[in-house]
Short mmCIF file of C-alpha atoms in Angstrom, two decimals:
data_model
loop_
_atom_site.label_atom_id
_atom_site.label_comp_id
_atom_site.label_asym_id
_atom_site.label_seq_id
_atom_site.Cartn_x
_atom_site.Cartn_y
_atom_site.Cartn_z
CA VAL A 8 -7.62 19.75 34.29
CA LEU A 9 -8.81 21.37 37.74
CA GLU A 10 -10.01 24.63 36.52
CA GLY A 11 -11.10 26.16 33.03
CA ASN A 12 -12.36 25.15 29.66
CA ALA A 13 -10.34 25.29 26.44
CA GLU A 14 -9.78 23.88 22.86
CA VAL A 15 -6.54 21.87 22.99
CA ASP A 16 -4.42 21.21 19.80
CA THR A 17 -2.86 17.56 20.42
CA ALA A 18 -1.78 17.09 16.83
CA ALA A 19 1.89 17.03 17.57
CA LEU A 20 1.17 14.07 19.90
CA THR A 21 -1.79 12.05 18.60
CA GLY A 22 -2.03 13.30 14.99
CA GLU A 23 -5.80 14.50 15.63
CA SER A 24 -6.34 17.42 13.41
CA ILE A 25 -9.29 18.67 15.16
CA PRO A 26 -8.70 20.42 18.62
CA VAL A 27 -10.20 18.66 21.63
CA SER A 28 -12.40 20.44 24.09
CA VAL A 29 -11.38 19.83 27.74
CA ALA A 30 -12.99 20.68 31.03
CA PRO A 31 -12.28 20.06 34.72
CA GLY A 32 -11.80 16.28 35.47
CA MET A 33 -10.37 15.48 32.04
CA GLU A 34 -6.94 14.55 31.39
CA VAL A 35 -4.59 16.19 28.91
CA LEU A 36 -1.28 15.14 27.46
CA ALA A 37 2.03 17.13 28.28
CA GLY A 38 2.97 18.66 24.93
CA SER A 39 -0.55 19.69 23.75
CA VAL A 40 -1.26 23.22 23.20
CA ALA A 41 -4.19 25.29 24.47
CA ILE A 42 -5.62 27.22 21.50
CA ASP A 43 -7.86 29.44 23.56
CA GLY A 44 -8.81 29.82 27.25
CA ALA A 45 -6.77 29.34 30.50
CA LEU A 46 -6.35 25.90 32.24
CA THR A 47 -5.28 25.05 35.87
CA ILE A 48 -3.75 21.74 35.73
CA ARG A 49 -2.21 19.08 37.99
CA VAL A 50 0.84 17.13 36.90
CA ASP A 51 0.15 13.53 37.70
CA LYS A 52 3.47 11.83 36.16
CA PRO A 53 7.25 12.89 36.17
CA TYR A 54 8.68 13.82 32.90
CA GLY A 55 10.17 10.42 32.37
CA ASP A 56 6.55 9.05 32.22
CA SER A 57 5.03 11.94 30.06
CA ALA A 58 3.79 11.60 26.64
CA VAL A 59 6.85 13.68 25.05
CA ALA A 60 9.34 11.47 27.00
CA ARG A 61 7.62 8.35 25.68
CA VAL A 62 7.92 9.36 22.15
CA LEU A 63 11.56 10.30 22.57
CA ALA A 64 12.11 6.84 24.26
CA ALA A 65 10.50 5.02 21.44
CA LEU A 66 12.57 6.90 18.78
CA GLU A 67 15.63 5.85 20.45
CA HIS A 68 14.60 2.24 20.80
CA ALA A 69 13.30 2.19 17.01
CA GLN A 70 16.64 3.59 15.82
CA ASP A 71 18.48 0.88 17.60
CA SER A 72 16.45 -1.96 16.22
CA LYS A 73 16.61 -0.70 12.56
CA SER A 74 18.71 -2.63 10.09
CA HIS A 75 20.19 -1.15 6.95
CA THR A 76 20.73 -2.86 3.55
CA GLU A 77 24.32 -3.83 2.78
CA LYS A 78 25.67 -2.76 -0.59
CA PHE A 79 25.72 -5.34 -3.20
CA ILE A 80 28.94 -4.12 -4.50
CA THR A 81 30.61 -4.95 -1.05
CA ARG A 82 29.17 -8.24 -1.00
CA PHE A 83 30.23 -9.07 -4.42
CA ALA A 84 33.61 -7.85 -4.17
CA ARG A 85 34.55 -9.75 -1.13
CA ILE A 86 34.03 -12.99 -3.37
CA TYR A 87 35.02 -11.66 -6.86
CA THR A 88 38.42 -10.01 -6.10
CA PRO A 89 40.24 -13.02 -4.64
CA ILE A 90 38.78 -15.35 -7.22
CA VAL A 91 40.00 -13.38 -10.28
CA CYS A 92 43.49 -12.61 -8.86
CA GLY A 93 43.59 -16.53 -8.08
CA ILE A 94 42.78 -17.26 -11.62
CA ALA A 95 45.36 -14.76 -12.97
CA LEU A 96 48.06 -16.29 -10.64
CA ALA A 97 47.11 -19.75 -11.83
CA LEU A 98 47.31 -18.81 -15.35
CA VAL A 99 50.89 -17.53 -14.89
CA LEU A 100 52.21 -20.35 -12.85
CA ILE A 101 50.21 -23.89 -13.54
CA PRO A 102 51.01 -24.15 -17.39
CA PRO A 103 54.87 -23.31 -17.18
CA LEU A 104 55.22 -25.50 -14.02
CA PHE A 105 53.28 -28.49 -14.81
CA PHE A 106 52.86 -28.58 -18.61
CA GLY A 107 56.07 -26.94 -19.95
CA GLY A 108 54.45 -24.00 -21.09
CA ASP A 109 56.30 -20.80 -22.18
CA TRP A 110 56.68 -18.30 -19.23
CA HIS A 111 56.49 -15.21 -21.55
CA GLU A 112 53.29 -16.50 -23.11
CA TRP A 113 51.62 -17.37 -19.94
CA ILE A 114 52.67 -14.09 -18.16
CA TYR A 115 51.16 -12.06 -20.94
CA ARG A 116 47.96 -14.29 -20.69
CA GLY A 117 47.96 -13.85 -16.86
CA LEU A 118 48.27 -10.14 -17.06
CA SER A 119 45.73 -9.79 -19.59
CA ALA A 120 43.29 -11.84 -17.34
CA LEU A 121 44.15 -9.46 -14.53
CA VAL A 122 43.38 -6.39 -16.68
CA VAL A 123 40.21 -7.92 -17.64
CA SER A 124 39.18 -8.83 -14.11
CA CYS A 125 39.85 -5.37 -12.69
CA PRO A 126 36.35 -4.47 -11.25
CA CYS A 127 36.48 -0.85 -12.37
CA ALA A 128 33.11 -0.91 -14.03
CA LEU A 129 31.61 -2.28 -10.96
CA VAL A 130 33.13 -0.20 -8.41
CA ILE A 131 32.50 2.98 -10.25
CA SER A 132 29.13 2.48 -11.90
CA VAL A 133 27.22 0.88 -9.24
CA PRO A 134 27.84 3.73 -6.74
CA LEU A 135 27.59 6.13 -9.40
CA SER A 136 24.05 4.83 -10.27
CA PHE A 137 22.98 5.55 -6.69
CA PHE A 138 24.64 8.74 -6.74
CA GLY A 139 22.90 9.79 -9.82
CA GLY A 140 19.56 8.57 -8.48
CA ILE A 141 19.94 10.56 -5.31
CA GLY A 142 20.66 13.63 -7.61
CA GLY A 143 17.62 12.72 -9.68
CA ALA A 144 15.56 12.50 -6.56
CA GLY A 145 16.70 16.01 -5.68
CA LYS A 146 15.46 17.45 -8.82
CA MET A 147 12.00 16.33 -7.73
CA GLY A 148 12.27 17.69 -4.52
CA ILE A 149 12.97 14.34 -2.91
CA LEU A 150 16.12 14.21 -0.42
CA VAL A 151 17.44 10.71 -0.01
CA LYS A 152 19.78 10.28 2.92
CA GLY A 153 21.72 7.33 1.29
CA GLY A 154 22.03 4.98 -1.38
CA ASN A 155 21.03 2.08 0.75
CA TYR A 156 17.47 3.67 1.27
CA LEU A 157 17.03 4.18 -2.41
CA GLU A 158 17.93 0.64 -3.09
CA ALA A 159 15.40 -0.45 -0.28
CA LEU A 160 12.64 1.56 -1.73
CA ALA A 161 12.82 -0.59 -4.98
CA LYS A 162 11.57 -3.49 -2.86
CA THR A 163 8.52 -1.74 -1.45
CA GLU A 164 5.78 -3.97 -0.68
CA THR A 165 3.56 -1.88 1.76
CA VAL A 166 3.39 1.93 2.28
CA VAL A 167 2.00 3.14 5.58
CA PHE A 168 0.69 6.85 5.84
CA ASP A 169 -0.05 9.12 8.68
CA LYS A 170 -3.13 11.34 7.73
CA THR A 171 -2.99 14.88 9.12
CA GLY A 172 -0.52 16.86 7.06
CA THR A 173 0.53 13.78 5.15
CA LEU A 174 -2.50 12.76 3.24
CA THR A 175 -4.41 15.89 4.28
CA GLU A 176 -3.32 19.49 4.36
CA GLY A 177 -3.94 19.94 8.11
CA ARG A 178 -6.17 22.74 7.44
CA PHE A 179 -9.99 23.06 7.85
CA GLU A 180 -12.63 24.11 5.20
CA VAL A 181 -16.23 24.33 5.02
CA ALA A 182 -17.64 20.86 3.67
CA GLU A 183 -21.10 21.15 4.32
CA LEU A 184 -23.83 23.73 5.11
CA ASN A 185 -27.25 22.87 6.48
CA ALA A 186 -30.13 25.49 7.03
CA GLU A 187 -33.24 25.08 9.01
CA ASN A 188 -36.27 27.06 10.09
CA GLY A 189 -36.73 29.32 6.97
CA PHE A 190 -32.94 30.33 6.96
CA ASP A 191 -30.95 29.87 3.75
CA LYS A 192 -27.35 28.41 3.63
CA GLU A 193 -25.85 31.84 2.59
CA SER A 194 -27.21 33.58 5.59
CA VAL A 195 -26.25 30.93 7.95
CA LEU A 196 -22.59 31.16 6.85
CA PHE A 197 -22.84 34.89 6.94
CA TYR A 198 -23.92 35.11 10.49
CA ALA A 199 -21.40 32.55 11.44
CA ALA A 200 -18.58 34.32 9.74
CA CYS A 201 -19.30 37.58 11.31
CA ALA A 202 -19.59 36.14 14.78
CA GLU A 203 -16.34 34.24 14.40
CA SER A 204 -14.54 37.05 12.68
CA LEU A 205 -12.34 38.08 15.54
CA SER A 206 -11.49 34.47 16.91
CA THR A 207 -8.01 32.93 15.97
CA HIS A 208 -9.46 29.37 16.63
CA PRO A 209 -8.74 27.36 13.46
CA ILE A 210 -12.40 26.33 12.95
CA ALA A 211 -13.28 30.02 13.14
CA LEU A 212 -10.93 30.84 10.55
CA SER A 213 -12.03 28.27 8.26
CA ILE A 214 -15.64 29.69 8.33
CA VAL A 215 -14.39 33.21 7.73
CA ASN A 216 -12.37 32.00 4.79
CA GLY A 217 -15.21 29.87 3.67
CA TYR A 218 -17.47 32.92 3.62
CA GLY A 219 -14.71 34.84 1.63
CA ARG A 220 -16.17 38.15 1.78
CA GLU A 221 -15.69 41.21 4.14
CA THR A 222 -17.05 40.83 7.59
CA ASP A 223 -15.95 44.08 9.25
CA GLY A 224 -18.77 46.44 10.68
CA HIS A 225 -21.37 43.77 10.94
CA ALA A 226 -20.58 42.15 14.30
CA GLN A 227 -20.38 43.76 17.79
CA ASN A 228 -20.24 42.48 21.43
CA ILE A 229 -18.38 39.38 20.29
CA SER A 230 -17.63 37.25 23.19
CA GLU A 231 -15.78 33.81 23.14
CA THR A 232 -16.45 31.00 25.38
CA ALA A 233 -13.45 28.65 25.60
CA GLY A 234 -14.31 25.13 24.45
CA LYS A 235 -17.94 25.97 23.40
CA GLY A 236 -18.01 28.87 20.76
CA VAL A 237 -18.91 32.53 20.54
CA SER A 238 -21.86 34.84 20.91
CA ALA A 239 -22.24 38.19 19.08
CA THR A 240 -24.74 40.60 17.77
CA VAL A 241 -24.75 40.90 13.85
CA ASP A 242 -26.66 43.51 12.27
CA GLY A 243 -28.92 43.75 15.36
CA HIS A 244 -29.34 39.95 15.64
CA ALA A 245 -28.25 37.90 18.73
CA VAL A 246 -26.12 35.02 17.08
CA LEU A 247 -24.65 32.13 18.67
CA ALA A 248 -22.19 29.88 16.82
CA GLY A 249 -20.45 26.84 18.53
CA ASN A 250 -20.82 23.26 19.64
CA ALA A 251 -23.79 21.33 20.92
CA LEU A 252 -22.79 22.18 24.52
CA LEU A 253 -23.36 25.88 23.55
CA MET A 254 -26.68 25.10 22.11
CA ARG A 255 -27.82 23.16 25.15
CA GLU A 256 -26.68 25.83 27.61
CA SER A 257 -28.69 28.40 25.79
CA CYS A 258 -31.67 26.26 25.60
CA ILE A 259 -31.70 26.35 21.83
CA GLU A 260 -33.57 23.32 20.16
CA PHE A 261 -31.49 22.12 17.35
CA LYS A 262 -30.91 19.31 14.88
CA GLU A 263 -27.95 17.56 15.72
CA THR A 264 -25.64 16.56 12.76
CA VAL A 265 -24.08 13.35 12.46
CA THR A 266 -20.95 13.65 10.46
CA SER A 267 -17.36 12.66 10.34
CA GLY A 268 -16.06 16.33 10.60
CA THR A 269 -16.62 18.98 13.25
CA THR A 270 -20.01 20.63 13.42
CA VAL A 271 -20.71 24.36 14.23
CA TYR A 272 -24.27 25.10 15.10
CA VAL A 273 -25.68 28.69 14.44
CA ALA A 274 -28.58 30.14 16.33
CA VAL A 275 -29.93 33.56 15.22
CA ASP A 276 -32.25 35.44 17.99
CA GLY A 277 -32.73 32.14 19.99
CA LYS A 278 -33.73 30.25 16.96
CA PHE A 279 -31.71 27.50 15.58
CA ALA A 280 -30.71 28.59 11.85
CA GLY A 281 -28.53 25.61 10.68
CA SER A 282 -25.07 24.01 10.94
CA ILE A 283 -21.80 24.20 9.19
CA VAL A 284 -19.57 20.97 8.95
CA ILE A 285 -15.72 21.61 8.96
CA LYS A 286 -13.20 19.11 7.60
CA ASP A 287 -9.52 18.65 6.94
CA LYS A 288 -8.95 19.09 3.35
CA ILE A 289 -7.27 16.04 1.49
CA LYS A 290 -4.47 16.98 -0.63
CA ARG A 291 -5.36 17.02 -4.29
CA ASP A 292 -2.66 14.40 -5.31
CA SER A 293 -3.29 11.90 -2.44
CA ALA A 294 -5.72 9.61 -4.28
CA GLN A 295 -3.53 9.76 -7.49
CA ALA A 296 -0.46 9.01 -5.35
CA ILE A 297 -2.03 5.88 -3.97
CA ALA A 298 -3.06 4.73 -7.31
CA ARG A 299 0.42 5.40 -8.66
CA LEU A 300 1.89 3.36 -5.83
CA LYS A 301 -0.08 0.57 -6.64
CA ASN A 302 0.82 0.84 -10.46
CA THR A 303 4.42 0.49 -9.29
CA GLY A 304 3.87 -2.91 -7.78
CA VAL A 305 3.10 -1.77 -4.08
CA LYS A 306 0.77 -4.40 -2.59
CA ASN A 307 -0.68 -2.83 0.51
CA THR A 308 -1.32 0.85 1.19
CA VAL A 309 -2.33 1.63 4.90
CA MET A 310 -3.21 4.39 7.03
CA LEU A 311 -2.33 5.04 10.95
CA SER A 312 -4.01 7.91 12.39
CA GLY A 313 -4.71 9.35 15.83
CA ASP A 314 -7.91 11.05 14.68
CA ASN A 315 -11.23 9.60 15.25
CA GLU A 316 -12.59 6.40 13.42
CA ALA A 317 -15.16 8.36 11.15
CA ILE A 318 -12.72 10.93 9.64
CA ALA A 319 -9.88 8.44 9.14
CA ARG A 320 -12.14 5.99 7.43
CA GLU A 321 -13.62 8.87 5.23
CA VAL A 322 -10.14 10.03 4.20
CA ALA A 323 -9.17 6.11 3.52
CA GLU A 324 -12.17 5.63 1.29
CA LYS A 325 -11.61 8.89 -0.83
CA THR A 326 -7.86 8.12 -1.36
CA GLY A 327 -8.37 4.31 -2.06
CA LEU A 328 -6.44 2.89 0.88
CA ASP A 329 -6.45 -0.74 1.68
CA ALA A 330 -6.51 -0.48 5.39
CA VAL A 331 -6.86 2.15 8.08
CA TYR A 332 -6.36 2.11 11.91
CA ALA A 333 -7.68 5.14 13.96
CA ARG A 334 -7.36 6.70 17.53
CA LEU A 335 -3.70 5.64 17.66
CA LEU A 336 -1.25 7.25 20.22
CA PRO A 337 2.58 7.22 19.07
CA ALA A 338 3.26 4.02 20.96
CA ASP A 339 0.03 2.33 19.49
CA LYS A 340 1.51 3.34 16.06
CA VAL A 341 4.78 1.60 16.74
CA GLU A 342 2.96 -1.54 17.96
CA ARG A 343 0.84 -1.44 14.82
CA LEU A 344 3.84 -1.03 12.78
CA GLU A 345 5.61 -3.83 14.19
CA GLU A 346 2.56 -6.16 13.43
CA LEU A 347 2.67 -4.88 9.78
CA LEU A 348 6.48 -5.53 9.59
CA ARG A 349 5.80 -9.31 10.88
CA LYS A 350 3.23 -9.75 8.11
CA LYS A 351 5.38 -8.41 5.32
CA THR A 352 7.04 -10.75 2.90
CA SER A 353 10.78 -11.55 3.72
CA GLY A 354 13.21 -9.54 1.72
CA LYS A 355 10.59 -6.79 0.95
CA THR A 356 10.20 -3.23 2.46
CA LEU A 357 7.84 -1.35 4.46
CA VAL A 358 7.73 2.32 4.09
CA TYR A 359 6.21 4.85 6.49
CA VAL A 360 5.27 8.45 5.40
CA GLY A 361 4.52 10.85 8.16
CA ASP A 362 5.37 14.49 9.38
CA GLY A 363 4.68 14.97 13.14
CA LEU A 364 6.60 14.46 16.24
CA ASN A 365 4.16 11.49 17.08
CA ASP A 366 5.40 9.99 13.74
CA ALA A 367 9.11 10.08 14.66
CA PRO A 368 9.32 6.59 16.33
CA VAL A 369 7.55 5.17 13.39
CA LEU A 370 9.53 6.58 10.93
CA ALA A 371 12.62 5.34 12.63
CA ARG A 372 11.31 1.74 12.90
CA ALA A 373 10.21 1.36 9.45
CA ASP A 374 12.42 -0.10 6.84
CA VAL A 375 12.49 3.32 5.04
CA GLY A 376 10.82 6.39 6.77
CA ILE A 377 9.57 9.16 4.36
CA ALA A 378 8.90 12.56 6.18
CA MET A 379 7.12 15.55 4.70
CA GLY A 380 9.87 18.30 4.95
CA GLY A 381 7.76 21.41 4.31
CA VAL A 382 5.38 20.88 7.35
CA GLY A 383 7.23 18.17 9.12
CA SER A 384 8.55 18.51 12.55
CA ASP A 385 12.19 18.63 13.04
CA SER A 386 12.22 15.10 14.99
CA ALA A 387 10.25 13.55 12.01
CA ILE A 388 12.88 14.87 9.74
CA GLU A 389 15.81 13.79 11.73
CA ALA A 390 14.33 10.26 12.21
CA ALA A 391 13.48 9.81 8.39
CA ASP A 392 15.65 8.48 5.59
CA VAL A 393 13.84 10.36 3.03
CA VAL A 394 12.40 13.92 3.05
CA ILE A 395 9.98 15.15 0.64
CA MET A 396 10.56 18.95 0.61
CA THR A 397 7.33 19.66 -1.47
CA ASP A 398 4.91 17.86 1.05
CA GLU A 399 3.18 16.08 -2.22
CA PRO A 400 2.13 12.44 -1.69
CA MET A 401 2.80 12.04 -5.50
CA ARG A 402 6.60 12.32 -4.63
CA VAL A 403 6.46 8.86 -2.51
CA ALA A 404 5.17 7.11 -5.93
CA ASP A 405 7.90 9.04 -7.78
CA ALA A 406 10.47 7.91 -5.18
CA VAL A 407 9.53 4.30 -5.50
CA TRP A 408 9.45 4.57 -9.28
CA LEU A 409 13.03 6.17 -9.40
CA SER A 410 14.39 3.56 -7.05
CA LYS A 411 13.09 0.73 -9.36
CA LYS A 412 14.71 2.49 -12.42
CA VAL A 413 17.93 2.92 -10.36
CA ARG A 414 18.00 -0.59 -9.51
CA ARG A 415 17.36 -1.62 -13.23
CA ILE A 416 20.38 0.19 -14.12
CA VAL A 417 22.63 -1.35 -11.60
CA TYR A 418 21.68 -4.69 -12.63
CA GLU A 419 22.49 -3.85 -16.30
CA ASN A 420 25.71 -2.72 -15.39
CA ILE A 421 26.48 -5.47 -13.15
CA TRP A 422 25.46 -8.10 -15.77
CA PHE A 423 26.92 -6.25 -18.78
CA ALA A 424 30.42 -5.97 -17.05
CA ILE A 425 30.51 -9.50 -15.85
CA ALA A 426 29.31 -10.87 -19.11
CA VAL A 427 32.06 -9.02 -21.13
CA LYS A 428 34.72 -9.78 -18.54
CA VAL A 429 34.07 -13.53 -18.40
CA ALA A 430 34.05 -13.77 -22.17
CA VAL A 431 37.41 -11.79 -22.66
CA LEU A 432 38.73 -13.66 -19.65
CA LEU A 433 38.23 -16.89 -21.29
CA LEU A 434 39.55 -15.94 -24.65
CA SER A 435 42.63 -14.39 -22.96
CA ALA A 436 43.24 -17.73 -21.14
CA LEU A 437 43.07 -19.55 -24.54
CA GLY A 438 45.44 -16.86 -26.13
CA LEU A 439 42.75 -15.49 -28.41
CA ALA A 440 42.63 -12.04 -26.96
CA THR A 441 45.24 -9.56 -27.02
CA MET A 442 46.15 -7.06 -24.32
CA TRP A 443 43.85 -4.46 -26.32
CA TRP A 444 40.87 -6.63 -25.84
CA ALA A 445 41.64 -6.81 -22.03
CA VAL A 446 41.90 -2.89 -21.97
CA PHE A 447 38.40 -2.61 -23.55
CA ALA A 448 37.06 -5.25 -21.25
CA ASP A 449 38.32 -2.91 -18.46
CA VAL A 450 38.32 0.64 -19.36
CA GLY A 451 35.74 0.43 -22.26
CA VAL A 452 33.31 -1.58 -20.20
CA ALA A 453 33.70 0.97 -17.39
CA PHE A 454 32.99 3.86 -19.60
CA ILE A 455 30.02 2.30 -21.08
CA ALA A 456 28.71 1.38 -17.57
CA ILE A 457 29.31 4.99 -16.38
CA LEU A 458 27.30 6.55 -19.26
CA ASN A 459 24.38 4.11 -18.58
CA ALA A 460 24.69 5.09 -14.99
CA LEU A 461 24.17 8.51 -15.81
CA ARG A 462 20.60 7.80 -16.99
CA ALA A 463 19.52 7.56 -13.19
CA LEU A 464 19.89 11.55 -13.29
CA SER A 465 17.04 11.67 -15.71
CA THR A 466 13.79 12.23 -13.97
CA GLU A 467 11.78 13.89 -16.77
CA LYS A 468 8.09 14.19 -16.08
CA ARG A 469 7.33 12.45 -19.51
CA GLU A 470 9.19 9.42 -18.56
CA ARG A 471 7.52 9.06 -15.08
CA LYS A 472 4.00 9.39 -17.02
CA LYS A 473 4.93 6.93 -19.63
CA ALA A 474 6.21 4.19 -16.98
CA PHE A 475 2.97 4.62 -14.93
CA LYS A 476 0.79 4.38 -17.92
CA ARG A 477 2.69 1.34 -19.24
CA LYS A 478 2.24 -0.29 -15.78
#
């Protein structure tokens, strides 16, 4: 920055929810948005080295290195089909050629075995289970981009969250009021809300919303100083509302507040009146979502955030997360995720949940990436494997629960079909089963397996609550 002061929104790049004050001599990232004030800046790096370009490059690299789970049925059919065809052919040829068996009888038995071994139940019911699961997820506002991602979710061991817009709403609210020098909290909020009434800054809007009453007609001569705060005349009183720098420049003796949020100091007629602490609001179901994830068997819940350490740690404590890493740029997030991927158990899945442009590379690199579809950026939604349209963290737990249910249905169909087919196949080889038995082992088992697969469509709220309670 060469000239000017401003509040800069870097949330799309760093995930930091609170705008950053910049002044001459400070560095700003390409892709940041100046909320107030005008800046004269010097470009120090070409586009290829800019923050946005690095995010896109990391996204492309992450997508190249991502592996996909191969469908079980494909692996199984590769072995199953030639074996059963060989068995049927052996039944037709070996007994008549080498043991004097009757050709008519052994051809009949061989054909029965071939009908029994037809993998209709597996070929139809297994994909249908995944399709049903995807449909059931859709009813809950969860869009899954493929059955392999639904299958991978069932093996989730670690869930990594972004903070702003994922566990928090990305909107500020008044979290704390402090009054000094004979002022009461209500008057501190009133003076601040009137002084901030014409500002479009997110912090100013949160103060006005926190006051919740009409402010028109109370304030005159409102003047906003970019990166510092506002001054105004409220009902004849000179009011200052802003950061510590504004208080010092105005020679106001004030009591500095140590907090994990953003503090707005208020002075009336040259006298310190108090302070207002603004914080990003945690989503109402974030803590419950973390608890339910642990209920479903998830061992580790982690948060990666570009926000400062104090804010990130407070959110982690309130939501019950196991670990938190703060002040991370997009490249740092990918590096931290790589560490977590190396630490996870072989065969298990790491899931990342995010919403911003800065989350796109991490979403692509994770075993399964989940994006918040309502507030999420286009790049995050494009990079993700699962999209939650309602922006509710609880849906992450629901997705894991549903994936485990679908996997259970798939295994039920596989073992039921194999058990019946092997039993009837042996009976056919021994001449104890007729062609009607063989038809049942093929068509009947397929029909039963299909009906069982349709259970994946059911995502009743009562069933989910019962499952979590049982756990």
